[in-house]
Coordinates of C-alpha atoms in Angstrom, one line a residue:
A266 CA -7.5 20.2 14.0
H267 CA -4.6 20.3 11.4
F268 CA -2.5 18.0 13.5
R269 CA -4.9 15.5 15.6
M270 CA -2.3 12.7 16.4
A271 CA 0.1 15.1 18.2
T272 CA -2.5 16.9 20.1
A273 CA -3.9 13.5 21.4
A274 CA 0.1 13.0 22.2
L275 CA 0.5 16.2 24.3
Q276 CA -2.7 16.0 26.0
Q277 CA -1.8 12.3 26.9
T278 CA 1.2 14.0 28.2
G279 CA 0.0 17.0 30.4
G280 CA -3.2 17.2 29.8
I281 CA -2.9 21.0 28.0
S282 CA -4.8 23.3 25.8
V283 CA -2.5 24.0 22.8
S284 CA -3.3 25.9 19.8
A285 CA -3.2 24.9 16.2
R286 CA 0.3 27.0 15.9
Q287 CA 1.8 25.1 18.8
I288 CA 1.4 21.8 16.8
Q289 CA 2.7 22.9 14.1
R290 CA 6.0 23.9 15.8
V291 CA 5.7 20.1 17.5
V292 CA 5.0 18.1 14.7
Q293 CA 7.5 20.7 12.9
R294 CA 10.1 19.5 15.6
V295 CA 9.6 15.7 16.2
G296 CA 8.5 14.7 12.4
A297 CA 11.9 13.6 11.1
A298 CA 12.3 12.1 13.8
A299 CA 9.1 9.7 13.5
Q300 CA 10.6 9.3 10.2
Q301 CA 13.8 8.0 11.4
W302 CA 11.5 6.0 13.5
Q303 CA 9.0 4.0 11.4
E304 CA 12.2 3.0 9.3
R305 CA 14.3 1.5 12.0
P306 CA 15.5 -1.4 11.8
A307 CA 14.4 -4.4 13.5
Q308 CA 15.5 -5.5 17.3
P309 CA 14.8 -8.6 18.9
A310 CA 13.1 -7.1 21.5
Q311 CA 11.2 -5.4 19.8
C312 CA 9.5 -8.3 17.8
E313 CA 6.0 -10.3 17.7
H314 CA 6.6 -13.7 19.1
R315 CA 4.1 -14.8 18.2
P316 CA 3.6 -17.1 15.3
V317 CA 0.3 -16.2 12.8
P318 CA -1.2 -18.3 10.0
L319 CA -0.8 -15.2 7.5
L320 CA 1.0 -12.0 7.0
Y321 CA 0.0 -9.9 4.2
V322 CA 1.8 -7.4 3.1
S323 CA 0.6 -4.6 0.3
A324 CA 2.2 -1.5 -1.0
D325 CA 1.1 1.7 -3.6
G326 CA 2.3 4.6 -4.2
T327 CA 0.4 8.0 -4.9
G328 CA 0.2 11.0 -6.1
L329 CA 1.2 13.7 -4.1
P330 CA -0.2 17.5 -5.0
M331 CA 4.1 19.8 -4.3
V332 CA 4.8 23.8 -4.8
P333 CA 6.6 24.3 -7.7
E334 CA 9.9 24.3 -6.6
E335 CA 9.7 20.2 -5.5
L336 CA 8.5 19.6 -9.0
E337 CA 11.8 20.7 -10.5
G338 CA 13.4 18.9 -13.6
R339 CA 10.6 15.9 -13.1
R340 CA 8.5 14.8 -16.0
G341 CA 4.5 13.9 -15.4
K342 CA 1.1 13.2 -17.7
Q343 CA 0.7 16.7 -18.1
A344 CA 0.6 17.4 -22.0
D345 CA 3.5 19.9 -20.9
G346 CA 5.5 17.0 -19.8
K347 CA 5.3 18.6 -16.4
A348 CA 4.6 17.1 -13.0
K349 CA 2.1 18.0 -10.4
T350 CA 2.7 15.9 -8.2
R351 CA 5.5 13.6 -6.5
Q352 CA 5.2 9.7 -5.8
V353 CA 4.7 8.4 -2.1
Y354 CA 4.7 5.1 -1.1
L355 CA 2.4 3.7 1.3
G356 CA 2.9 -0.1 2.5
C357 CA 1.3 -1.7 5.9
V358 CA 1.3 -4.9 7.1
F359 CA -2.0 -7.0 8.8
T360 CA -2.7 -10.3 9.9
Q361 CA -5.1 -13.1 9.3
H362 CA -6.4 -16.2 11.9
K363 CA -9.4 -17.1 10.1
T364 CA -11.9 -16.7 7.7
D365 CA -16.1 -16.6 8.0
D366 CA -18.7 -19.3 7.7
E367 CA -18.9 -18.6 3.6
G368 CA -14.6 -19.1 3.9
H369 CA -14.2 -15.0 3.4
P370 CA -11.0 -14.1 4.9
V371 CA -11.6 -11.3 7.8
R372 CA -8.8 -9.8 8.7
D373 CA -7.1 -9.2 12.9
Y374 CA -9.2 -6.3 13.9
E375 CA -6.1 -3.5 14.8
S376 CA -4.1 -5.9 12.9
T377 CA -2.6 -2.6 10.5
T378 CA 0.9 -1.1 10.3
Y379 CA 1.7 1.6 8.1
V380 CA 5.3 3.1 6.8
S381 CA 5.5 5.7 4.4
S382 CA 8.1 7.1 2.4
F383 CA 8.8 9.1 -0.5
G384 CA 12.6 7.6 -1.3
S385 CA 12.7 5.5 -3.7
I386 CA 11.0 2.2 -4.2
E387 CA 14.5 1.0 -3.5
E388 CA 15.0 2.6 -0.4
F389 CA 11.0 1.6 0.6
G390 CA 11.3 -1.9 0.4
P391 CA 13.6 -2.3 2.8
A392 CA 11.6 0.1 5.5
L393 CA 8.2 -2.1 4.8
R394 CA 10.6 -5.5 5.5
Q395 CA 11.8 -4.1 9.1
D396 CA 7.9 -3.5 9.8
A397 CA 7.2 -7.0 8.4
I398 CA 10.0 -8.4 11.1
R399 CA 8.9 -6.4 13.9
R400 CA 5.3 -8.4 13.1
G401 CA 6.4 -11.5 13.2
L402 CA 7.7 -12.3 9.8
A403 CA 10.0 -14.8 10.9
L404 CA 7.7 -17.0 11.7
A405 CA 4.1 -16.8 10.2
L406 CA 3.8 -19.5 8.8
Q407 CA 2.5 -18.2 4.7
V408 CA 3.4 -14.1 3.9
V409 CA 1.0 -13.1 0.8
L410 CA 2.3 -10.5 -0.7
L411 CA -0.6 -7.6 -2.6
I412 CA -0.5 -5.8 -5.0
D413 CA -1.6 -3.7 -7.9
G414 CA 0.6 -5.7 -11.1
A415 CA 3.3 -2.6 -11.3
E416 CA 6.6 -3.7 -11.7
G417 CA 8.3 -2.1 -9.4
L418 CA 6.6 -3.4 -6.5
A419 CA 6.9 -7.0 -8.0
N420 CA 9.8 -6.7 -7.9
M421 CA 10.1 -5.2 -4.2
G422 CA 8.5 -8.3 -3.4
R423 CA 11.3 -10.9 -4.9
L424 CA 13.9 -8.9 -3.2
C425 CA 12.7 -7.8 0.1
F426 CA 9.7 -10.8 0.5
S427 CA 11.4 -13.5 -0.8
R428 CA 9.4 -16.5 0.3
A429 CA 6.1 -14.7 0.4
I430 CA 3.5 -15.5 -2.4
Q431 CA 2.8 -12.2 -4.5
I432 CA -1.0 -11.7 -6.1
V433 CA -2.2 -8.4 -8.0
D434 CA -5.5 -6.7 -6.9
F435 CA -8.5 -8.5 -7.8
Y436 CA -10.1 -5.4 -8.9
H437 CA -7.0 -3.9 -10.6
A438 CA -6.9 -6.9 -12.6
L439 CA -10.2 -6.8 -13.6
E440 CA -9.5 -2.6 -14.7
H441 CA -7.3 -4.3 -16.9
A442 CA -10.0 -6.5 -18.7
G443 CA -11.7 -4.4 -19.4
R444 CA -8.8 -2.3 -21.8
V445 CA -8.5 -5.9 -22.8
L446 CA -12.4 -6.2 -23.9
V447 CA -12.1 -1.9 -25.6
A448 CA -9.3 -2.9 -27.7
L449 CA -10.7 -6.1 -29.1
L450 CA -14.9 -4.4 -29.4
G451 CA -13.3 -0.8 -29.8
S452 CA -16.0 1.4 -27.1
K453 CA -17.6 0.2 -23.7
E454 CA -20.7 0.8 -25.6
H455 CA -20.7 -2.0 -27.5
P456 CA -24.0 -4.3 -26.7
D457 CA -21.6 -7.3 -25.2
Y458 CA -19.4 -5.2 -23.0
Q459 CA -20.7 -6.2 -19.9
K460 CA -21.4 -10.0 -21.0
R461 CA -17.9 -11.1 -21.5
L462 CA -16.7 -9.2 -19.4
G463 CA -18.7 -11.0 -16.8
R464 CA -17.3 -13.7 -18.6
W465 CA -14.1 -12.8 -17.9
V466 CA -14.4 -12.2 -14.0
R467 CA -15.9 -16.6 -13.8
R468 CA -12.6 -17.4 -16.0
L469 CA -10.3 -14.9 -13.3
L470 CA -12.1 -16.7 -10.2
N471 CA -11.6 -20.2 -12.2
D472 CA -7.9 -19.8 -12.3
K473 CA -8.9 -18.9 -16.9
V474 CA -5.8 -16.6 -17.4
E475 CA -3.8 -18.3 -19.6
Q476 CA -7.2 -19.3 -22.0
L477 CA -8.4 -16.0 -21.6
I478 CA -5.1 -14.7 -23.0
A479 CA -5.3 -17.1 -25.8
Q480 CA -9.0 -15.6 -27.0
A481 CA -8.0 -13.1 -27.5
R482 CA -5.6 -13.3 -29.0
Q483 CA -7.3 -15.7 -31.6
E484 CA -10.1 -13.4 -32.2
S485 CA -7.8 -10.6 -33.1
T486 CA -5.3 -12.4 -35.7
G487 CA -5.1 -9.9 -38.7
K488 CA -7.4 -7.4 -37.7
T489 CA -6.3 -3.7 -37.7
Q490 CA -7.1 -3.9 -33.5
A491 CA -4.2 -6.6 -33.2
Q492 CA -1.8 -4.7 -31.9
A493 CA -3.8 -2.6 -29.2
V494 CA -4.7 -6.3 -28.0
E495 CA -0.9 -7.2 -27.5
K496 CA -0.6 -4.0 -25.3
E497 CA -2.5 -4.6 -23.1
L498 CA -3.1 -8.0 -23.0
G499 CA 0.4 -7.8 -21.1
Y500 CA -0.7 -6.6 -18.0
F501 CA -2.0 -10.1 -17.5
V502 CA 1.2 -12.1 -19.9
N503 CA 3.3 -11.0 -16.9
N504 CA 1.7 -11.6 -13.6
I505 CA -0.4 -15.2 -14.9
D506 CA 0.6 -17.3 -11.5
R507 CA -0.3 -14.1 -9.6
M508 CA -3.5 -14.2 -10.7
Q509 CA -4.5 -18.0 -9.9
Y510 CA -7.5 -16.3 -7.6
G511 CA -9.4 -19.6 -7.6
T512 CA -6.8 -21.4 -5.8
F513 CA -6.0 -18.1 -3.7
R514 CA -9.8 -18.4 -2.8
R515 CA -10.0 -21.5 -1.8
Q516 CA -6.6 -21.1 0.1
G517 CA -8.4 -19.0 2.5
F518 CA -6.6 -15.4 0.9
F519 CA -7.1 -12.0 0.6
I520 CA -7.5 -11.2 -3.3
G521 CA -8.2 -7.7 -3.2
S522 CA -5.9 -5.0 -1.7
G523 CA -8.0 -2.7 -0.6
V524 CA -6.7 -3.3 2.9
I525 CA -4.0 -0.2 1.6
E526 CA -6.4 1.0 -1.1
A527 CA -8.2 2.4 1.7
G528 CA -5.0 3.3 3.5
C529 CA -3.9 5.9 0.9
K530 CA -7.6 7.7 1.0
T531 CA -7.1 7.7 5.1
V532 CA -3.5 7.8 5.8
I533 CA -2.5 10.0 2.8
G534 CA -5.7 11.5 1.2
A535 CA -7.7 12.9 3.7
R536 CA -4.6 15.4 4.8
C537 CA -2.6 15.6 2.6
K538 CA -4.9 15.8 -1.4
Q539 CA -7.3 18.4 0.1
S540 CA -8.5 21.4 -1.9
G541 CA -5.8 23.7 -3.0
M542 CA -2.9 21.8 -0.6
F543 CA 0.5 22.1 -2.0
W544 CA 3.5 20.6 -0.1
G545 CA 7.3 20.3 0.3
E546 CA 8.8 16.9 0.7
P547 CA 9.8 18.4 4.3
G548 CA 6.4 19.5 5.8
A549 CA 4.7 16.3 4.1
E550 CA 6.5 13.6 5.4
N551 CA 6.1 14.4 8.4
V552 CA 2.9 14.6 8.6
L553 CA 3.0 11.2 7.1
A554 CA 4.9 9.8 9.0
L555 CA 2.9 11.4 12.4
R556 CA -0.4 10.1 10.7
C557 CA 1.4 5.9 9.9
I558 CA 2.7 6.0 13.1
H559 CA -1.2 7.5 14.6
S560 CA -2.7 5.1 12.5
S561 CA -1.2 1.8 13.5
H562 CA -1.4 2.5 17.2
R563 CA 1.7 3.3 18.3
L564 CA 1.9 6.9 18.9
A565 CA 3.0 6.0 22.6
E566 CA 5.1 3.8 21.6
F567 CA 7.1 6.4 19.6
W568 CA 6.8 9.0 22.8
K569 CA 8.7 6.5 24.9
D570 CA 11.3 5.8 22.7
R571 CA 11.8 9.3 22.5
L572 CA 11.9 10.1 25.3
N573 CA 14.0 7.2 26.8
S574 CA 16.2 8.0 24.0
R575 CA 16.5 11.6 25.5
A576 CA 17.7 10.5 28.9
A577 CA 19.9 8.4 28.0
R578 CA 22.1 10.9 25.8
N579 CA 22.1 12.9 28.7
D580 CA 22.7 10.1 31.6
T581 CA 19.8 9.8 33.0
L582 CA 18.0 7.3 34.4
T583 CA 14.8 5.1 31.4
L584 CA 11.6 6.2 31.7
A585 CA 9.3 4.2 31.8
A586 CA 6.7 6.7 29.7

């Protein structure tokens, strides 16, 4: 069904049979409220009050295919300079209490909550922070921000999660390591490419990012590819502190942003990026807000708050459910 999360909510409240059109109307009516609900300020009574050893915050942006009127005046990556998509942000918060027998971190079961936004990074960051506060940000013994190295997300982290340790996703680092080697060697087909990429992996996992930068610069000095190499090295130069992967692993932290990457595919992509789909912002925002609430296991809480707020406006007794 197009709106599985709304179907579940309706069936739980009344056990009734509904059509796809009826579900769509429900989503259109409550979607805006759902977006406001996931961006709502955290209240003390709603916050988790048990301290957790590790609280993770992660965020990413992904492009959503939009109808032409939503793209007017927007610059994009197409040959003509126009855009085919609009960026939507997705953030998540999850916790960790333990590592496995080999020292690998283990995410707490069903601990992940999501927040989505079509707004700017300046609007999205505070909304994600409010969700982190609800999840016990103030009591967390350690906060970790997992990002892909984009400067906008790094700056959001500095502003909204100032005491967090920032970690650049290890697999994004490897992707950029491959680009440095292509600039140095000329192609991925070079016989030394795979061997040298493996060397980058080992050294990155041993806190040797500065050594790798110095060696790449030395190798390219005076050569035609020097400018291209320096350009690709910029990603590492700007993220040295966030790439101390050996230290992070010894502390038992996740070094990959797989949780948010998977969220972009399952929460956003699986519903909104299917073949032939083009969205208007209100429709996409409504659907994604409800999908975030559903994936966060908060549907019952959302409906309860909505019913209680309507009851309060009618000056009646607060509804229990």
